[in-house]
Amino acid sequence: MPYANIEVRPLNPAIGAVVEGVDLNLELDDDTCRDIRRAMLDHHVIFLPGQRIGPAEQLAFARRFGEVEPPHPVFDVVPEAPEVTVIEQDGTAASLYNDVWHTDVTFREKPAMATVLHCRTAPETGGGDTLWASLHSAYEALSPKVRDMIEDMTATHDYYMSFGESVLAGRGGIEKLARDIVALPPREHPVVRTHPETGRKGLFVNRTFTKHINGLGYVERDHILRMLCEVAEHPNHQVRWTWRPYDLAMWDNRCTLHIATSNFTSPRRMHRITLLGDKPCH
Ligand code: SIN
């Protein structure tokens, strides 16, 4: 069905589209927001290039699609808008992180529904692209026998896997980690998730937070998890974006993985907002 209020240019059949005809400095009407949401559901990640907005406008845009999550437990935030997480690296080797495939905050019982990312500073040296992968496309690429095998499996997702060491190394690390472990215990999610809005099935595992598949032997659970991650990370399911300042991306966190490349040597600053999601279901 065509979009009445926006222009949508798909980047490939699996994932990704550029949305044009929207200025986030202006208040969006309900029909335009409905089209934008549909574009996200259809293409999983959408790009709105050159949106010269600040944190307040980014928040207003995000709020048209859901409830904003509380501040992230580890990352810095914009002081005047604490729901906006700052992902900032100066390009020196010590500052680089985030170059592991993940789905945002799957360590929560209800991982984020969507993420809105705004580029404030793009590396002058080039690099720092972000890639996304469609977990629907990955699931559909599995052979029917493997799909049957994993259909009812669950996996454990753990905050500690990614953040444990860095939190421990920070100021007051032991106390913070002790608090976080109580507040953010490991969570069990289905390995195959049915999308709550489209009904389409997708894989729901990632290398950053998925600790193991439940109910299997040690060797099996590691190998099957690694195999599923490798299938999901295949280039067939991906789209890649090279950032320019003020580009904005919104993605459906229920059916995508993403990774930020660390191949840059000058500052990169992104503002991120995540929207509350629901409990993943088989
Ligand atoms: C993220 O991992 O949520 C942010 C990705 C990026 O900085 O490109």
mmCIF file of C-alpha atoms and ligand atoms in Angstrom, residues 87 89 98 102 104 115 117 128-130 132 243 251 258-260 268 270 272, ligand 1:
data_model
loop_
_atom_site.group_PDB
_atom_site.id
_atom_site.type_symbol
_atom_site.label_atom_id
_atom_site.label_comp_id
_atom_site.label_asym_id
_atom_site.label_seq_id
_atom_site.Cartn_x
_atom_site.Cartn_y
_atom_site.Cartn_z
ATOM 1 C CA ILE A 87 27.084 7.688 22.810
ATOM 2 C CA GLN A 89 33.803 8.517 21.440
ATOM 3 C CA ASN A 98 29.999 -0.823 20.647
ATOM 4 C CA HIS A 102 23.379 -6.413 19.552
ATOM 5 C CA ASP A 104 19.292 -2.769 22.556
ATOM 6 C CA THR A 115 15.343 3.214 19.121
ATOM 7 C CA LEU A 117 19.343 7.675 17.036
ATOM 8 C CA GLY A 128 31.817 5.018 12.327
ATOM 9 C CA ASP A 129 29.055 3.650 10.083
ATOM 10 C CA THR A 130 26.244 1.659 11.675
ATOM 11 C CA TRP A 132 21.579 -3.250 10.964
ATOM 12 C CA TRP A 243 26.409 9.152 8.989
ATOM 13 C CA TRP A 251 14.634 1.122 14.116
ATOM 14 C CA HIS A 258 22.874 -3.483 14.904
ATOM 15 C CA ILE A 259 26.572 -2.726 15.247
ATOM 16 C CA ALA A 260 28.527 0.535 15.151
ATOM 17 C CA ARG A 268 31.690 10.826 16.934
ATOM 18 C CA MET A 270 25.189 10.257 18.849
ATOM 19 C CA ARG A 272 19.894 7.861 21.495
HETATM 20 C C1 SIN B 1 23.644 1.724 19.614
HETATM 21 O O1 SIN B 1 24.373 0.747 19.710
HETATM 22 O O2 SIN B 1 22.507 1.716 20.089
HETATM 23 C C2 SIN B 1 24.126 2.958 18.888
HETATM 24 C C3 SIN B 1 24.708 2.651 17.576
HETATM 25 C C4 SIN B 1 25.594 3.724 17.052
HETATM 26 O O3 SIN B 1 26.225 4.466 17.832
HETATM 27 O O4 SIN B 1 25.704 3.825 15.836
#
